[in-house]
Amino acid sequence: MIDASDLIELYPGFPLAYVARGQAWAELGDHVAALRDLDRAVARAPEDRWARRARGGEHGLRRRADEAAVDCMAAVRLSTVSAMGHVCLGFSYLESDRFAEAAGAFSEAIRLDAANAGAYAGLAGSRLRTGDLPGADSAYERAVALEPFFGVSAAGVASKGGRWVKVPG
């Protein structure tokens, strides 16, 4: 079986091999190595939406909202029909407290892919942060229906019958 490192050795200019290895590093918890490979992918193919979205997501995980937004906006520009670029952009906006823009990005992702649970979860988060509890609850319930993983948010809150509560965790 060939892995991303083998692909990089065989085809050192192939950017998606660096994306794959960067994502593998991120899953292993080595975000420095992940970002290094994702930087290499973007350097080799600055117009590759996958590389931009992956690096934008990694920047977002590292709380680098401005850098995440640049890459996510590039991903959206490179593929306006991809919901994931808009999800990436929405989370970068959430990270920088730009809640209306985040809601817009998540809504566009939902328009493009009504089954994208991450877009609904992000929309719930943006609505919750602006005090729109009914809207947050509706989006949250849809996210959980699509993907039960979203039953408890990363912030440790969940909707219980239309009421947002802190979940011990």
PDB file of C-alpha atoms in Angstrom:
ATOM      1  CA  MET A   1       0.000   0.000   0.000  1.00  0.00           C
ATOM      2  CA  ILE A   2       1.268   3.468  -0.913  1.00  0.00           C
ATOM      3  CA  ASP A   3       0.953   6.232   1.666  1.00  0.00           C
ATOM      4  CA  ALA A   4       1.377   9.994   1.305  1.00  0.00           C
ATOM      5  CA  SER A   5       5.097   9.884   2.106  1.00  0.00           C
ATOM      6  CA  ASP A   6       5.624   7.345  -0.700  1.00  0.00           C
ATOM      7  CA  LEU A   7       3.745   9.615  -3.104  1.00  0.00           C
ATOM      8  CA  ILE A   8       5.870  12.580  -2.099  1.00  0.00           C
ATOM      9  CA  GLU A   9       9.009  10.549  -2.725  1.00  0.00           C
ATOM     10  CA  LEU A  10       7.745   9.408  -6.138  1.00  0.00           C
ATOM     11  CA  TYR A  11       6.197  12.742  -7.178  1.00  0.00           C
ATOM     12  CA  PRO A  12       7.739  15.553  -5.106  1.00  0.00           C
ATOM     13  CA  GLY A  13       5.762  18.221  -6.983  1.00  0.00           C
ATOM     14  CA  PHE A  14       2.354  16.622  -6.342  1.00  0.00           C
ATOM     15  CA  PRO A  15       0.579  18.990  -3.904  1.00  0.00           C
ATOM     16  CA  LEU A  16      -2.207  16.623  -2.831  1.00  0.00           C
ATOM     17  CA  ALA A  17       0.365  14.208  -1.445  1.00  0.00           C
ATOM     18  CA  TYR A  18       1.461  16.982   0.921  1.00  0.00           C
ATOM     19  CA  VAL A  19      -2.187  17.677   1.773  1.00  0.00           C
ATOM     20  CA  ALA A  20      -2.749  14.007   2.608  1.00  0.00           C
ATOM     21  CA  ARG A  21       0.371  13.802   4.748  1.00  0.00           C
ATOM     22  CA  GLY A  22      -0.444  17.125   6.435  1.00  0.00           C
ATOM     23  CA  GLN A  23      -3.893  15.865   7.354  1.00  0.00           C
ATOM     24  CA  ALA A  24      -2.379  12.635   8.659  1.00  0.00           C
ATOM     25  CA  TRP A  25       0.019  14.628  10.849  1.00  0.00           C
ATOM     26  CA  ALA A  26      -2.921  16.680  12.151  1.00  0.00           C
ATOM     27  CA  GLU A  27      -4.853  13.524  13.055  1.00  0.00           C
ATOM     28  CA  LEU A  28      -1.797  12.318  14.959  1.00  0.00           C
ATOM     29  CA  GLY A  29      -1.729  15.621  16.850  1.00  0.00           C
ATOM     30  CA  ASP A  30       1.460  17.003  15.283  1.00  0.00           C
ATOM     31  CA  HIS A  31       0.106  20.335  14.070  1.00  0.00           C
ATOM     32  CA  VAL A  32       3.572  21.786  13.411  1.00  0.00           C
ATOM     33  CA  ALA A  33       4.344  18.991  10.929  1.00  0.00           C
ATOM     34  CA  ALA A  34       0.822  19.273   9.507  1.00  0.00           C
ATOM     35  CA  LEU A  35       1.174  22.969   8.803  1.00  0.00           C
ATOM     36  CA  ARG A  36       4.654  22.446   7.338  1.00  0.00           C
ATOM     37  CA  ASP A  37       3.284  19.963   4.774  1.00  0.00           C
ATOM     38  CA  LEU A  38       0.209  22.080   4.061  1.00  0.00           C
ATOM     39  CA  ASP A  39       2.470  25.105   3.483  1.00  0.00           C
ATOM     40  CA  ARG A  40       4.436  22.976   1.001  1.00  0.00           C
ATOM     41  CA  ALA A  41       1.225  21.988  -0.786  1.00  0.00           C
ATOM     42  CA  VAL A  42       0.124  25.607  -1.163  1.00  0.00           C
ATOM     43  CA  ALA A  43       3.616  26.674  -2.263  1.00  0.00           C
ATOM     44  CA  ARG A  44       3.498  24.051  -5.034  1.00  0.00           C
ATOM     45  CA  ALA A  45      -0.084  24.821  -6.054  1.00  0.00           C
ATOM     46  CA  PRO A  46      -1.396  28.141  -4.711  1.00  0.00           C
ATOM     47  CA  GLU A  47      -4.531  27.754  -6.842  1.00  0.00           C
ATOM     48  CA  ASP A  48      -5.442  24.316  -5.479  1.00  0.00           C
ATOM     49  CA  ARG A  49      -8.692  24.544  -3.502  1.00  0.00           C
ATOM     50  CA  TRP A  50      -7.981  21.356  -1.526  1.00  0.00           C
ATOM     51  CA  ALA A  51      -4.615  22.629  -0.359  1.00  0.00           C
ATOM     52  CA  ARG A  52      -6.059  26.022   0.552  1.00  0.00           C
ATOM     53  CA  ARG A  53      -9.032  24.576   2.410  1.00  0.00           C
ATOM     54  CA  ALA A  54      -6.886  22.087   4.326  1.00  0.00           C
ATOM     55  CA  ARG A  55      -4.365  24.740   5.352  1.00  0.00           C
ATOM     56  CA  GLY A  56      -7.180  27.141   6.240  1.00  0.00           C
ATOM     57  CA  GLY A  57      -8.729  24.497   8.469  1.00  0.00           C
ATOM     58  CA  GLU A  58      -5.412  23.829  10.171  1.00  0.00           C
ATOM     59  CA  HIS A  59      -4.883  27.546  10.776  1.00  0.00           C
ATOM     60  CA  GLY A  60      -8.374  27.653  12.263  1.00  0.00           C
ATOM     61  CA  LEU A  61      -7.581  24.799  14.641  1.00  0.00           C
ATOM     62  CA  ARG A  62      -4.490  26.695  15.760  1.00  0.00           C
ATOM     63  CA  ARG A  63      -6.575  29.842  16.446  1.00  0.00           C
ATOM     64  CA  ARG A  64      -5.063  31.792  13.543  1.00  0.00           C
ATOM     65  CA  ALA A  65      -8.317  33.288  12.295  1.00  0.00           C
ATOM     66  CA  ASP A  66      -6.845  35.809   9.859  1.00  0.00           C
ATOM     67  CA  GLU A  67      -4.624  33.246   8.148  1.00  0.00           C
ATOM     68  CA  ALA A  68      -7.506  30.778   8.078  1.00  0.00           C
ATOM     69  CA  ALA A  69      -9.775  33.346   6.430  1.00  0.00           C
ATOM     70  CA  VAL A  70      -7.234  34.073   3.671  1.00  0.00           C
ATOM     71  CA  ASP A  71      -6.934  30.403   2.745  1.00  0.00           C
ATOM     72  CA  CYS A  72     -10.644  29.690   3.101  1.00  0.00           C
ATOM     73  CA  MET A  73     -11.555  32.699   0.935  1.00  0.00           C
ATOM     74  CA  ALA A  74      -9.121  31.387  -1.675  1.00  0.00           C
ATOM     75  CA  ALA A  75     -10.793  27.953  -1.492  1.00  0.00           C
ATOM     76  CA  VAL A  76     -14.211  29.566  -2.024  1.00  0.00           C
ATOM     77  CA  ARG A  77     -12.893  31.636  -4.943  1.00  0.00           C
ATOM     78  CA  LEU A  78     -11.341  28.553  -6.540  1.00  0.00           C
ATOM     79  CA  SER A  79     -14.526  26.499  -6.261  1.00  0.00           C
ATOM     80  CA  THR A  80     -17.693  28.472  -5.695  1.00  0.00           C
ATOM     81  CA  VAL A  81     -19.777  25.280  -5.788  1.00  0.00           C
ATOM     82  CA  SER A  82     -17.963  23.587  -2.898  1.00  0.00           C
ATOM     83  CA  ALA A  83     -19.754  23.770   0.428  1.00  0.00           C
ATOM     84  CA  MET A  84     -16.606  22.901   2.372  1.00  0.00           C
ATOM     85  CA  GLY A  85     -14.804  26.106   1.399  1.00  0.00           C
ATOM     86  CA  HIS A  86     -17.717  28.076   2.826  1.00  0.00           C
ATOM     87  CA  VAL A  87     -17.709  25.964   6.013  1.00  0.00           C
ATOM     88  CA  CYS A  88     -13.994  26.642   6.418  1.00  0.00           C
ATOM     89  CA  LEU A  89     -14.594  30.370   5.903  1.00  0.00           C
ATOM     90  CA  GLY A  90     -17.510  30.344   8.364  1.00  0.00           C
ATOM     91  CA  PHE A  91     -15.389  28.827  11.122  1.00  0.00           C
ATOM     92  CA  SER A  92     -12.606  31.340  10.493  1.00  0.00           C
ATOM     93  CA  TYR A  93     -15.178  34.126  10.883  1.00  0.00           C
ATOM     94  CA  LEU A  94     -16.503  32.554  14.103  1.00  0.00           C
ATOM     95  CA  GLU A  95     -12.961  32.476  15.473  1.00  0.00           C
ATOM     96  CA  SER A  96     -12.627  36.226  14.897  1.00  0.00           C
ATOM     97  CA  ASP A  97     -16.097  37.046  16.326  1.00  0.00           C
ATOM     98  CA  ARG A  98     -17.544  38.015  12.934  1.00  0.00           C
ATOM     99  CA  PHE A  99     -20.847  36.278  13.598  1.00  0.00           C
ATOM    100  CA  ALA A 100     -23.003  37.756  10.815  1.00  0.00           C
ATOM    101  CA  GLU A 101     -20.358  36.886   8.215  1.00  0.00           C
ATOM    102  CA  ALA A 102     -20.023  33.419   9.723  1.00  0.00           C
ATOM    103  CA  ALA A 103     -23.782  32.873   9.465  1.00  0.00           C
ATOM    104  CA  GLY A 104     -23.656  33.997   5.831  1.00  0.00           C
ATOM    105  CA  ALA A 105     -20.842  31.580   4.989  1.00  0.00           C
ATOM    106  CA  PHE A 106     -22.595  28.676   6.725  1.00  0.00           C
ATOM    107  CA  SER A 107     -25.908  29.529   5.034  1.00  0.00           C
ATOM    108  CA  GLU A 108     -24.184  29.498   1.643  1.00  0.00           C
ATOM    109  CA  ALA A 109     -22.645  26.110   2.469  1.00  0.00           C
ATOM    110  CA  ILE A 110     -26.110  24.800   3.353  1.00  0.00           C
ATOM    111  CA  ARG A 111     -27.504  26.192   0.099  1.00  0.00           C
ATOM    112  CA  LEU A 112     -24.810  24.261  -1.782  1.00  0.00           C
ATOM    113  CA  ASP A 113     -25.097  21.073   0.311  1.00  0.00           C
ATOM    114  CA  ALA A 114     -28.174  20.703   2.492  1.00  0.00           C
ATOM    115  CA  ALA A 115     -26.715  17.536   4.049  1.00  0.00           C
ATOM    116  CA  ASN A 116     -23.560  19.221   5.404  1.00  0.00           C
ATOM    117  CA  ALA A 117     -23.822  18.707   9.163  1.00  0.00           C
ATOM    118  CA  GLY A 118     -20.773  20.873   9.830  1.00  0.00           C
ATOM    119  CA  ALA A 119     -22.442  23.834   8.134  1.00  0.00           C
ATOM    120  CA  TYR A 120     -25.509  23.455  10.373  1.00  0.00           C
ATOM    121  CA  ALA A 121     -23.319  23.107  13.467  1.00  0.00           C
ATOM    122  CA  GLY A 122     -21.420  26.259  12.524  1.00  0.00           C
ATOM    123  CA  LEU A 123     -24.661  28.114  11.836  1.00  0.00           C
ATOM    124  CA  ALA A 124     -25.920  27.041  15.272  1.00  0.00           C
ATOM    125  CA  GLY A 125     -22.733  28.396  16.836  1.00  0.00           C
ATOM    126  CA  SER A 126     -22.995  31.744  15.070  1.00  0.00           C
ATOM    127  CA  ARG A 127     -26.667  32.108  16.000  1.00  0.00           C
ATOM    128  CA  LEU A 128     -25.992  31.098  19.605  1.00  0.00           C
ATOM    129  CA  ARG A 129     -23.257  33.749  19.897  1.00  0.00           C
ATOM    130  CA  THR A 130     -25.664  36.463  18.672  1.00  0.00           C
ATOM    131  CA  GLY A 131     -28.457  35.428  21.023  1.00  0.00           C
ATOM    132  CA  ASP A 132     -30.730  33.884  18.368  1.00  0.00           C
ATOM    133  CA  LEU A 133     -31.567  30.850  20.501  1.00  0.00           C
ATOM    134  CA  PRO A 134     -34.499  29.561  18.407  1.00  0.00           C
ATOM    135  CA  GLY A 135     -32.361  29.801  15.245  1.00  0.00           C
ATOM    136  CA  ALA A 136     -29.432  28.162  17.004  1.00  0.00           C
ATOM    137  CA  ASP A 137     -31.647  25.362  18.240  1.00  0.00           C
ATOM    138  CA  SER A 138     -33.112  24.723  14.790  1.00  0.00           C
ATOM    139  CA  ALA A 139     -29.681  24.588  13.136  1.00  0.00           C
ATOM    140  CA  TYR A 140     -28.273  22.474  15.957  1.00  0.00           C
ATOM    141  CA  GLU A 141     -31.081  19.915  15.743  1.00  0.00           C
ATOM    142  CA  ARG A 142     -30.517  19.606  11.988  1.00  0.00           C
ATOM    143  CA  ALA A 143     -26.760  19.094  12.534  1.00  0.00           C
ATOM    144  CA  VAL A 144     -27.402  16.323  15.071  1.00  0.00           C
ATOM    145  CA  ALA A 145     -29.980  14.687  12.783  1.00  0.00           C
ATOM    146  CA  LEU A 146     -27.406  14.585   9.997  1.00  0.00           C
ATOM    147  CA  GLU A 147     -24.457  13.615  12.188  1.00  0.00           C
ATOM    148  CA  PRO A 148     -24.998  12.431  15.788  1.00  0.00           C
ATOM    149  CA  PHE A 149     -21.371  13.376  16.542  1.00  0.00           C
ATOM    150  CA  PHE A 150     -22.634  16.944  16.941  1.00  0.00           C
ATOM    151  CA  GLY A 151     -24.753  15.918  19.967  1.00  0.00           C
ATOM    152  CA  VAL A 152     -22.400  17.902  22.206  1.00  0.00           C
ATOM    153  CA  SER A 153     -20.594  20.875  20.759  1.00  0.00           C
ATOM    154  CA  ALA A 154     -16.888  21.524  21.179  1.00  0.00           C
ATOM    155  CA  ALA A 155     -17.843  24.313  23.565  1.00  0.00           C
ATOM    156  CA  GLY A 156     -19.555  21.751  25.798  1.00  0.00           C
ATOM    157  CA  VAL A 157     -23.099  23.007  25.289  1.00  0.00           C
ATOM    158  CA  ALA A 158     -26.048  21.127  23.894  1.00  0.00           C
ATOM    159  CA  SER A 159     -29.673  21.828  23.182  1.00  0.00           C
ATOM    160  CA  LYS A 160     -32.080  19.994  25.444  1.00  0.00           C
ATOM    161  CA  GLY A 161     -35.601  20.443  24.164  1.00  0.00           C
ATOM    162  CA  GLY A 162     -34.949  23.948  22.861  1.00  0.00           C
ATOM    163  CA  ARG A 163     -32.912  25.032  25.896  1.00  0.00           C
ATOM    164  CA  TRP A 164     -29.132  25.458  25.664  1.00  0.00           C
ATOM    165  CA  VAL A 165     -27.332  23.932  28.630  1.00  0.00           C
ATOM    166  CA  LYS A 166     -23.721  23.382  29.692  1.00  0.00           C
ATOM    167  CA  VAL A 167     -22.813  19.702  29.464  1.00  0.00           C
ATOM    168  CA  PRO A 168     -20.358  18.314  32.020  1.00  0.00           C
ATOM    169  CA  GLY A 169     -17.390  17.045  30.239  1.00  0.00           C
TER     170      GLY A 169
END
